[in-house]
Every structure is written in C-alpha cells, then in structure tokens.
Tab-separated table of C-alpha atoms (C1' of nucleotides) and ligand atoms in Angstrom:
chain	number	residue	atom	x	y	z
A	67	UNK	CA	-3.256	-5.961	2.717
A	68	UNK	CA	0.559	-6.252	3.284
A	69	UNK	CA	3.243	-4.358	1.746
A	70	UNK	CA	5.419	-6.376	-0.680
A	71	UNK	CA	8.517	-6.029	2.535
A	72	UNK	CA	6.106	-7.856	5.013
A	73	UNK	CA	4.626	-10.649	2.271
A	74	UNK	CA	8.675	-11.491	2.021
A	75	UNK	CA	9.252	-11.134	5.586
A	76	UNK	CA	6.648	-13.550	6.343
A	77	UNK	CA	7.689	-16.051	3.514
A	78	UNK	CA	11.830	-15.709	4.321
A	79	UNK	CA	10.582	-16.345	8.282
A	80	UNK	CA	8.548	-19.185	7.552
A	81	UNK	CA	11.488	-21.195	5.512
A	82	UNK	CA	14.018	-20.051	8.073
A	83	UNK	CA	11.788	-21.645	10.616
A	84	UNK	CA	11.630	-25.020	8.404
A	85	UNK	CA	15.296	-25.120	8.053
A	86	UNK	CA	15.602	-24.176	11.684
A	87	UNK	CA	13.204	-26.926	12.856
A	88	UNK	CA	15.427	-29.669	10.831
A	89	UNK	CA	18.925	-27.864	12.056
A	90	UNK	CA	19.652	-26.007	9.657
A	91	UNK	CA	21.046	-22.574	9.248
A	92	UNK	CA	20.645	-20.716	5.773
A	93	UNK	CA	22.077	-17.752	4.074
A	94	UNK	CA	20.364	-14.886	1.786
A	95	UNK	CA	21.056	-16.693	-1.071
A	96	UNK	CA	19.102	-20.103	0.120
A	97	UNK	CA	16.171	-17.766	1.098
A	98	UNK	CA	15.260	-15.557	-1.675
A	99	UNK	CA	15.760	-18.607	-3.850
A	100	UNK	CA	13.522	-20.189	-1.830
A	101	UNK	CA	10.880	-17.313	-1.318
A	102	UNK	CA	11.991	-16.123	-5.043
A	103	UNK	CA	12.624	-12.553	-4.105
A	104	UNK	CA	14.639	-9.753	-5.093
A	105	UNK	CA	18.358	-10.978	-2.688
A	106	UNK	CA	19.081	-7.471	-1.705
A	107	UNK	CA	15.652	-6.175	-0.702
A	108	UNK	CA	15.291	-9.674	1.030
A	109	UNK	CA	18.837	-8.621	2.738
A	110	UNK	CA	17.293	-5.561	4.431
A	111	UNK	CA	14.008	-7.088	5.442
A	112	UNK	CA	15.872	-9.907	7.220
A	113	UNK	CA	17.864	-7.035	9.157
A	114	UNK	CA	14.744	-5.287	10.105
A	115	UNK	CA	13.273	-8.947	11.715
A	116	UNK	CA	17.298	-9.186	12.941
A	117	UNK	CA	16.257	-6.176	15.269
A	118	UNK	CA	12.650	-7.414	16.010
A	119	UNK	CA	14.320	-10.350	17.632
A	120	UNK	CA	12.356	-12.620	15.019
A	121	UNK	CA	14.831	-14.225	13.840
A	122	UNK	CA	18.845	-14.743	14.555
A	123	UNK	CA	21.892	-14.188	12.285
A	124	UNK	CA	25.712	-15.259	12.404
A	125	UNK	CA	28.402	-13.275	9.962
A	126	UNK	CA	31.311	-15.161	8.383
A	127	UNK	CA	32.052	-18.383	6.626
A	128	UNK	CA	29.057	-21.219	7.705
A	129	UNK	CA	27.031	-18.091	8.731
A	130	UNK	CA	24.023	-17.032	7.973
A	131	UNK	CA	20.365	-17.065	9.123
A	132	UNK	CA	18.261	-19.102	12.001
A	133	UNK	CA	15.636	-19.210	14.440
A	134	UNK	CA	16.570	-19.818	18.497
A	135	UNK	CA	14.199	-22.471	19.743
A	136	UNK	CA	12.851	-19.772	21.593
A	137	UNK	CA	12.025	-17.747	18.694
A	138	UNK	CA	10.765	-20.817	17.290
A	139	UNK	CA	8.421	-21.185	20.043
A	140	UNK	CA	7.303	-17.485	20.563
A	141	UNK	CA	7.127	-15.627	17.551
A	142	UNK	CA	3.754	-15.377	15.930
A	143	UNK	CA	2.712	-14.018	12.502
A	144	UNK	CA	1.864	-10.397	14.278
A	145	UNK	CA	5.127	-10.039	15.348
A	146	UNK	CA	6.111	-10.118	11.639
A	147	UNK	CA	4.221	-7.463	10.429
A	148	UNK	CA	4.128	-4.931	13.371
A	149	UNK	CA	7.667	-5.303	12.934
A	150	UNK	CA	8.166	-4.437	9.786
A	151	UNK	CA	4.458	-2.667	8.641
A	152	UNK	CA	3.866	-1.301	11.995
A	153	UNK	CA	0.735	-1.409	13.601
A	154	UNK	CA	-1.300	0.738	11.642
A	155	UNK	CA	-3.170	-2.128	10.116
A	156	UNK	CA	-4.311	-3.505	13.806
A	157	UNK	CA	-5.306	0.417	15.160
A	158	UNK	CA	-5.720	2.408	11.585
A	159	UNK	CA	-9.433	3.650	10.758
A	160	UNK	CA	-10.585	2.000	7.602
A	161	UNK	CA	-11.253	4.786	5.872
A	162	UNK	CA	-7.951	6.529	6.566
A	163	UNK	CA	-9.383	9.371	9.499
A	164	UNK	CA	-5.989	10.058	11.318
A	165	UNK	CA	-7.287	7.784	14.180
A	166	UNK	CA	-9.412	5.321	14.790
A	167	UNK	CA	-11.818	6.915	17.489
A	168	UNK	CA	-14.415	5.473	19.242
A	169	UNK	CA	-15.635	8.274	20.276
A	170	UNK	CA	-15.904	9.984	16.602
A	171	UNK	CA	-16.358	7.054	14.428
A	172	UNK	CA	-16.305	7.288	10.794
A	173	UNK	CA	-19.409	5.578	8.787
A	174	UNK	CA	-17.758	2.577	8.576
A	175	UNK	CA	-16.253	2.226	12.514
A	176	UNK	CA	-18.543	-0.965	13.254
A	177	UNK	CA	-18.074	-2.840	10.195
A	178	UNK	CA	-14.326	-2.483	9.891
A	179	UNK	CA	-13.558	-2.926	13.027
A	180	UNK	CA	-15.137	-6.632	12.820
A	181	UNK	CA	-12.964	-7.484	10.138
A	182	UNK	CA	-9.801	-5.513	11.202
A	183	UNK	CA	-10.026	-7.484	14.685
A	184	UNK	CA	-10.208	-10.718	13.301
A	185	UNK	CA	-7.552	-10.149	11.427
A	186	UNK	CA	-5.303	-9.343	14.187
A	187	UNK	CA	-6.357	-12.218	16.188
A	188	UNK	CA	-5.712	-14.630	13.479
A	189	UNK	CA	-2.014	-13.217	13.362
A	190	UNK	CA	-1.849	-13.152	16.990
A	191	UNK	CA	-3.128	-16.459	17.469
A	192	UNK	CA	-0.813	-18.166	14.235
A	193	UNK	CA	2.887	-19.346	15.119
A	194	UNK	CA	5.535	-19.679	12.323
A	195	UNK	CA	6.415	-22.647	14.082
A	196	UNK	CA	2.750	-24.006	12.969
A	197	UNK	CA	2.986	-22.732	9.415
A	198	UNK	CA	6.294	-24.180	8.995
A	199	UNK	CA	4.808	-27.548	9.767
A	200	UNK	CA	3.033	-27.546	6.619
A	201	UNK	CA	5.725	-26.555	4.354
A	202	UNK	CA	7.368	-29.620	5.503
A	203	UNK	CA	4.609	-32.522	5.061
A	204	UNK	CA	4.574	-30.545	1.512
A	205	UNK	CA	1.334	-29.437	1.820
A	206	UNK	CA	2.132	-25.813	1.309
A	207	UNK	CA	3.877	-23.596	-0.829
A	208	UNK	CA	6.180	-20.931	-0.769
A	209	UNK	CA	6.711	-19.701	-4.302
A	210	UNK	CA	4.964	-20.716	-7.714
B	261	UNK	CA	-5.776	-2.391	3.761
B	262	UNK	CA	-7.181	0.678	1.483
B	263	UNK	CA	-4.944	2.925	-0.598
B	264	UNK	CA	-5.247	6.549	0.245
B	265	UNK	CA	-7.322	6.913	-3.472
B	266	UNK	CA	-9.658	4.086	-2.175
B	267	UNK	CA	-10.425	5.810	1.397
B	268	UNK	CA	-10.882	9.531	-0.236
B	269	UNK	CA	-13.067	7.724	-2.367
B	270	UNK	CA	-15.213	6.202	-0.161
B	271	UNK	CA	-15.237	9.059	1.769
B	272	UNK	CA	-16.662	11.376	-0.996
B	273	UNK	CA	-19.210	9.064	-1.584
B	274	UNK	CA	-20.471	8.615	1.207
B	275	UNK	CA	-20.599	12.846	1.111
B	276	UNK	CA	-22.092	12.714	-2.062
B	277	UNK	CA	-24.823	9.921	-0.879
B	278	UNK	CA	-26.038	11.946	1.709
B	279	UNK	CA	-26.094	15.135	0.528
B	280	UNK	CA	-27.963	13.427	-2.568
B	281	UNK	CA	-30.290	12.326	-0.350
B	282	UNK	CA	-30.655	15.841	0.887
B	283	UNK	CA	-31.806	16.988	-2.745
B	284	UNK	CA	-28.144	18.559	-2.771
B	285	UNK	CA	-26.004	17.952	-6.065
B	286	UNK	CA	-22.332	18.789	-4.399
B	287	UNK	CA	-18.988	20.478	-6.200
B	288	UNK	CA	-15.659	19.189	-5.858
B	289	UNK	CA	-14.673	21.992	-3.582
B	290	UNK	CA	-17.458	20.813	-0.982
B	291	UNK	CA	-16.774	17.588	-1.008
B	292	UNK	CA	-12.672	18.058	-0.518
B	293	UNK	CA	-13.670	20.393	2.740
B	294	UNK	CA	-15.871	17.831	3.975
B	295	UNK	CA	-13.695	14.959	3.807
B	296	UNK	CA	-10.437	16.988	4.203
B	297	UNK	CA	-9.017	15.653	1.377
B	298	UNK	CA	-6.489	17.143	-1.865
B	299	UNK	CA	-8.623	18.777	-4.226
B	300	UNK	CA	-7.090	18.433	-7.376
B	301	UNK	CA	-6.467	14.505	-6.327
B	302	UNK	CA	-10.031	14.433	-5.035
B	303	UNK	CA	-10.855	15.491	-8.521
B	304	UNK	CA	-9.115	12.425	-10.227
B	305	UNK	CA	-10.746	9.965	-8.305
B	306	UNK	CA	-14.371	11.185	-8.780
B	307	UNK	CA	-13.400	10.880	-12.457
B	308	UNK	CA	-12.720	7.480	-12.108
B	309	UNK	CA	-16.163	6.708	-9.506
B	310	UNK	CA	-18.231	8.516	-12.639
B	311	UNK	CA	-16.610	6.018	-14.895
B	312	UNK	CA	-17.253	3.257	-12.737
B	313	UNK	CA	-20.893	4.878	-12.911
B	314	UNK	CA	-20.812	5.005	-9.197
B	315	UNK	CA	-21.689	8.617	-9.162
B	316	UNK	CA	-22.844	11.232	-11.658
B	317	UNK	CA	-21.359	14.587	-13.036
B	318	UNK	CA	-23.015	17.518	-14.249
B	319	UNK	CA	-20.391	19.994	-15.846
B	320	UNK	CA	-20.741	24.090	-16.001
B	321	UNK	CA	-22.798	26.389	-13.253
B	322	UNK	CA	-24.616	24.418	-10.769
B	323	UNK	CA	-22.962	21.591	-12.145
B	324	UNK	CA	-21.219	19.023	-9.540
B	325	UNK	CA	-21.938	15.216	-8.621
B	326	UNK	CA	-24.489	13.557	-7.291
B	327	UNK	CA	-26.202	9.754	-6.833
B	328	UNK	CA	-29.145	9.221	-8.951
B	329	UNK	CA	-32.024	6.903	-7.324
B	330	UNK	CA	-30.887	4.278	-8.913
B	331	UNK	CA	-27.126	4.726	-7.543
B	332	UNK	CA	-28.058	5.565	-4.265
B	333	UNK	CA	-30.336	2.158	-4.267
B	334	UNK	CA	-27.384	-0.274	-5.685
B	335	UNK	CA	-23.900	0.959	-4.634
B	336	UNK	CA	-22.605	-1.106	-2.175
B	337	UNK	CA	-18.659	-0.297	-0.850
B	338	UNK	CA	-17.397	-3.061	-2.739
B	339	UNK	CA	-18.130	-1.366	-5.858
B	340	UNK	CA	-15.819	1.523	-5.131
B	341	UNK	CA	-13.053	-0.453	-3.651
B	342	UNK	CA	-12.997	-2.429	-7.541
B	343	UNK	CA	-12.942	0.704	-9.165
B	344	UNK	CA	-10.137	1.966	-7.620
B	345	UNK	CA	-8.292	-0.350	-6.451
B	346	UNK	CA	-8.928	-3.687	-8.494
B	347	UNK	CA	-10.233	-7.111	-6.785
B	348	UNK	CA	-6.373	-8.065	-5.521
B	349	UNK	CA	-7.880	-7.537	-1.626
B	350	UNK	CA	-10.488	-9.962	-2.728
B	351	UNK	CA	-8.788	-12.508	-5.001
B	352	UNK	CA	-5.004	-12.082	-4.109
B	353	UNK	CA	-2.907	-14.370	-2.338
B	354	UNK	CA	-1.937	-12.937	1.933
B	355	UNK	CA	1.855	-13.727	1.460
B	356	UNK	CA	2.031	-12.083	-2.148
B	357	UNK	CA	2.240	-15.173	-4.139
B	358	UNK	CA	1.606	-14.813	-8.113
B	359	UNK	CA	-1.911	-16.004	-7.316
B	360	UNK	CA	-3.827	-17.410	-4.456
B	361	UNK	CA	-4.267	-21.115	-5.486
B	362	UNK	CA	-6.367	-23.405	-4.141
B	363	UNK	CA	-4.284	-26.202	-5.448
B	364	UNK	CA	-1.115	-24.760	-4.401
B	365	UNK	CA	-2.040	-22.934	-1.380
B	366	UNK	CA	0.702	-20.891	0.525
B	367	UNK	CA	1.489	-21.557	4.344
B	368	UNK	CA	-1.310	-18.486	5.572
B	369	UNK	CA	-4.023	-20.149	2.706
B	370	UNK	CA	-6.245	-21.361	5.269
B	371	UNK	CA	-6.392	-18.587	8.235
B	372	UNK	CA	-5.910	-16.235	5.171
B	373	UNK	CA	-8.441	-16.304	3.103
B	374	UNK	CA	-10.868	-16.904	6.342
B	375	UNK	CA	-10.576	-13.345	6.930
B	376	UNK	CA	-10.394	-12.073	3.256
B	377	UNK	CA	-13.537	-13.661	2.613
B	378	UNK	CA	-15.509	-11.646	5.550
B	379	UNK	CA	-13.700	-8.492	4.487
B	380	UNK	CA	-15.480	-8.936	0.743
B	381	UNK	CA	-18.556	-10.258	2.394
B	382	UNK	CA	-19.016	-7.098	4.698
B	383	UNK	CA	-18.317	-4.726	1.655
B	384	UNK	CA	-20.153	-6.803	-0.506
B	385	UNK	CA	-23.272	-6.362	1.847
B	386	UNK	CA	-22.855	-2.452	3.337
B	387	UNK	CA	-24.215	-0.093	1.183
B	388	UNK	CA	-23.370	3.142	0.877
B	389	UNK	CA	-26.500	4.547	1.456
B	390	UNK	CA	-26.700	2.602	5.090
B	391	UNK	CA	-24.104	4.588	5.612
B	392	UNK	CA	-25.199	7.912	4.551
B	393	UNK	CA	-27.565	7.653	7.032
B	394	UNK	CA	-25.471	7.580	9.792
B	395	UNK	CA	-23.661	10.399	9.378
B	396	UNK	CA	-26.943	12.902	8.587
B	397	UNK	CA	-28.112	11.531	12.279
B	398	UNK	CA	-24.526	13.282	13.179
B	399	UNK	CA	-23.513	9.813	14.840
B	400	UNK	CA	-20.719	9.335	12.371
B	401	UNK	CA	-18.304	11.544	10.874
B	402	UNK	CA	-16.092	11.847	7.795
B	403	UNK	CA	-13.359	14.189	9.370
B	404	UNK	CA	-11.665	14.954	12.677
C	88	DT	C1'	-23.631	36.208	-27.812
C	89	DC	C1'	-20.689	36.754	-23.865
C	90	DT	C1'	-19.242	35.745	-19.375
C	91	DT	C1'	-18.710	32.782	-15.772
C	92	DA	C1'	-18.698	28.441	-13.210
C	93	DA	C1'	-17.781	23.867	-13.042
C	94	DA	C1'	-15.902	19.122	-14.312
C	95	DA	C1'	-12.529	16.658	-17.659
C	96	DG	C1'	-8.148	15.512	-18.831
C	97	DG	C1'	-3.195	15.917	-19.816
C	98	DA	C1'	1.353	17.063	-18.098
C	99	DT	C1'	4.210	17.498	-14.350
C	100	DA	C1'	6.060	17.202	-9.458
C	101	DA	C1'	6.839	15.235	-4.911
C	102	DA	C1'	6.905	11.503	-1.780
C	103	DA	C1'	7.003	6.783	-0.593
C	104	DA	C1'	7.878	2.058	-1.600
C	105	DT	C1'	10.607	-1.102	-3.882
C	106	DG	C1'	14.907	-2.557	-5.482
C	107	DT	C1'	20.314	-2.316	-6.332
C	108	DC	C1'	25.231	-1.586	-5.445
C	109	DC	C1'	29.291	-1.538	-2.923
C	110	DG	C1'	32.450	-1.183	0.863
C	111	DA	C1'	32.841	-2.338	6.009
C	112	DA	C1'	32.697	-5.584	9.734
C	113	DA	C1'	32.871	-10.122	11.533
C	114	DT	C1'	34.385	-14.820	11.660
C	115	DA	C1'	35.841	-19.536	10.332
C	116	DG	C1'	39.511	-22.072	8.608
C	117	DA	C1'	44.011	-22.597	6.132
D	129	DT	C1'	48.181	-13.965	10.111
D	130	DC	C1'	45.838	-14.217	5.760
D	131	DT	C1'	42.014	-15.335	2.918
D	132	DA	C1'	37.437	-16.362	1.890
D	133	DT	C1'	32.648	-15.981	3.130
D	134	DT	C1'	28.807	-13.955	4.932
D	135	DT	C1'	25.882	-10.357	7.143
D	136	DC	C1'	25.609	-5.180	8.004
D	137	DG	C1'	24.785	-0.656	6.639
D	138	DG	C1'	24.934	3.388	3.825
D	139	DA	C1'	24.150	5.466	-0.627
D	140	DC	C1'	21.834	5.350	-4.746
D	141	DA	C1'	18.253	4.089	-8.493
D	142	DT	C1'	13.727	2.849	-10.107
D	143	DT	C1'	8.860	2.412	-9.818
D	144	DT	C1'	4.488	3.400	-7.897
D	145	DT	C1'	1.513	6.300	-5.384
D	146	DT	C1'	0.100	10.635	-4.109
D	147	DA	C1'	-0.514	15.330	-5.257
D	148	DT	C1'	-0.470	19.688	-8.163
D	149	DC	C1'	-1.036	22.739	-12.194
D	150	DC	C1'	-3.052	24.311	-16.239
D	151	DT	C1'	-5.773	24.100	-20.410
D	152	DT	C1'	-10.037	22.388	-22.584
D	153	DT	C1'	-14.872	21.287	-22.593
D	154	DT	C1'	-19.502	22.005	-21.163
D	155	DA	C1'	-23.454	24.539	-19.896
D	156	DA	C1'	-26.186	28.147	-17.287
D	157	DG	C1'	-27.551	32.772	-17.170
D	158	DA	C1'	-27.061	37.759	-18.173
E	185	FES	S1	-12.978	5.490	13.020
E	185	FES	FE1	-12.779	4.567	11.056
E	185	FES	S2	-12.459	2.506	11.596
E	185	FES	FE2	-12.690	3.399	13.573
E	186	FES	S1	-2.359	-19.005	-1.771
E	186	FES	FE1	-1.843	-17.457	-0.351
E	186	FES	S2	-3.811	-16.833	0.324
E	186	FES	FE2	-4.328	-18.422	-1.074
DNA sequence: TCTTAAAAGGATAAAAATGTCCGAAATAGA
DNA sequence: TCTATTTCGGACATTTTTATCCTTTTAAGA
C-alpha cells in the first residue's frame, strides 16, 4: 500500500508527536529505536518531512527532532504520504493506465475508485495528534 | 497499491476474458499490444496466471491463452492479485509492522484495516468476467 | 519427416527502492 | 575560542522490481 519510506515516516511522526505532546524533543537515535528502523534511512525520511513542514528539527548539542504546536494541530496522515509517496496513490488508476480518466475508464474505474477515495479520506480526515493519543494510554503499538 | 506485474496482469486477463468470450484463444503478442505492456515481461507473468490456473496455455501454431468455461465462471480479481503479489495488501499491517495484530494493534489499526477490508471485499466480489463485459460494450478500455 | 509458430524457462540487464557511510554545517556549553 | 553533539547532504552499496534476450519444448501442418 505504502512504500517501506512512508510506513517509517508515519511511525517516526507519530512518536515525535508523543514526545512532542509531553515536551519533549528527540533525536534519530530515540526514533528509529523507537520505530526500530534502519537510523540512516530513518535520517533521510525525517529530512524529506523536514521540508514538508511536518515536522521541525534543531542541529547541535540538545538538538534534535519536534513537532510546533501548530504542526501538532494541522498535520494529518495525508500530509505524510503525499509528502514523501506523492500523490499517485490518491489520483493513480488502479490498474496502472498513465491516468486515471473519467472520461476513458479502465474496467475497473468504478470499483477502485470507491476504495481509493476512502482511503484518502480516512488519511485526510486522521491527525497524528489523534494517533499519538493512543500510543500514550498504551493502547497502541509502534514496533513488535 | 498494485505492483506493475499485478496491473499488467490484470490487464491481460481481462484481454484474455473477453476475447475468450469471443471464441478467440489470444498470443502473447496480442495481448502486449492491447494492454501496451513489455512483451517478454508480459510473458513471465502469464506464466505465473497459468500456474495459478487462472488462465490456460496452448503451446505451438495456433497455440496462445485463453479462459476455459470454468475460468471465465470463477476468477474473481482477487485471485490474480494472490498470485502475483501474495495476500500482504490483504493481511499486512498499514504502517509496515512485522504483522498486523489484533492484540497489538499499531496506531492506524482501526481506520486501517477499515479500508483494507473493503479493498479485499471489492476484489473478492468483482469478477473478471463482469469486467470483460464492459470493455466488449467499448465503455471501458485497457489502454490510452 | 520437416518446417514453422508459439509458449516455457533460464540467464542476464537496467532501473528503482532501500539502506549505508562519511564529511560539512550548526549550535550549545566549557 | 574550542570541543562535543546533532542534523544535513552528497556519494555509494545492496536488494528488489522491472525488463530483455536467447535457447528449449511443444505441436500443427505441409
Ligand atoms: S481509469 Fe483506472 S482507476 Fe480510473
Ligand atoms: S497492526 Fe497495523 S494495520 Fe493492524
């Protein structure tokens, strides 16, 4: 569904957002232990949501990663993965025509778009604020 | 959501369904033009839809593939996607966790697995020769 | 039997995604 | 100012996916 980047991008996000929420900033190492993923893949990912304006960063000693309460408030799930998948999931054709096309469906135009459009509203509609939540109470997992 | 294997698979199937329903048996060469697809990659992946006994294969002249009766009556799309690209889009965890686990659900479990489920439900349920159908009225269309 | 047409299958190549390494830049604190 | 710490960014390496090439197998028809 994802590509392996955006499954860590959402995962590092989401436990910067915890940390964030309790006032606390963390650095690569905290999150790919957290999120248990490879630290210098996780390093370029968090760059890439840097950029989006997903999340914040400070360099130096006591640096590392955050989330602005206004990121904290705004960001949603989409913003995630159109940052770093693009948004070829929300607008691709199903079966992989160069463009989904009204106008010149493929076979499977009605049923896919259904499912592709709930999809996007679900990540349009979830906060990582929200998810974060659940982390906390320890109702939720980020790594097995 | 589909690998490129998955969608050219699909794809020739669905070309294969309805020219099958035409009487037609169909060579690899045919079916690559009509889905606009690599032919010698075209080629591997109807090897591995014969296996998976979605389609049939007649070698020398006049050989080709085609959908037997019984094919054309029971394939549905979720058969293909299995084939070729496992049951991870039906069974695998939306933030790339090990496993999707109930009992240890990650942050997107919920929302997650809402819209997972209605993906495998609508290719569970669409068959392939539903779809056929469409494109021999010409309202659908395999290639732009 | 011989030729020809077609899929089957193995080996290889190219491209993309995933993952690693290392030096540069920034910054806090001694 | 100097040192230590941390992100940034470029280059490189590995793995997976996508794609190609070529030989073998099968079978129809002359
Ligand atoms: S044309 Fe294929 S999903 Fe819209
Ligand atoms: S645990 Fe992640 S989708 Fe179920």
């Amino acid at each position: 569904m994802f590509s392996k980047a955006c499954e860590y991008g959402i995962r590092a996000t989401l436990h910067i957002a915890r940390q964030s929420q309790g006032g606390h900033r963390v650095s690569l190492k905290d999150i790919a232990g957290a999120i248990d993923s490879p630290v210098a893949f996780t390093a370029k990912i968090l760059q890439q949501l840097v950029h989006a304006n997903v999340i914040h960063s400070l360099k130096g000693p006591h640096g590392g990663f955050e989330m602005t309460p206004h990121q904290l408030h705004n960001v949603r799930l989409s913003h995630i993965v159109s940052a770093i998948d693009g948004d070829q999931i929300y607008r691709g054709c199903g079966l992989g025509l160069k463009a989904c096309n009204e106008l010149k469906p493929c076979p499977l135009h009605d049923q896919f778009k259904d499912v592709r459009d709930k999809l996007q509203l679900m990540l349009e509609t979830t906060s990582v604020s929200e998810l974060a939540a659940g982390l906390t109470e320890g109702l939720t997992f980020l790594k097995q």
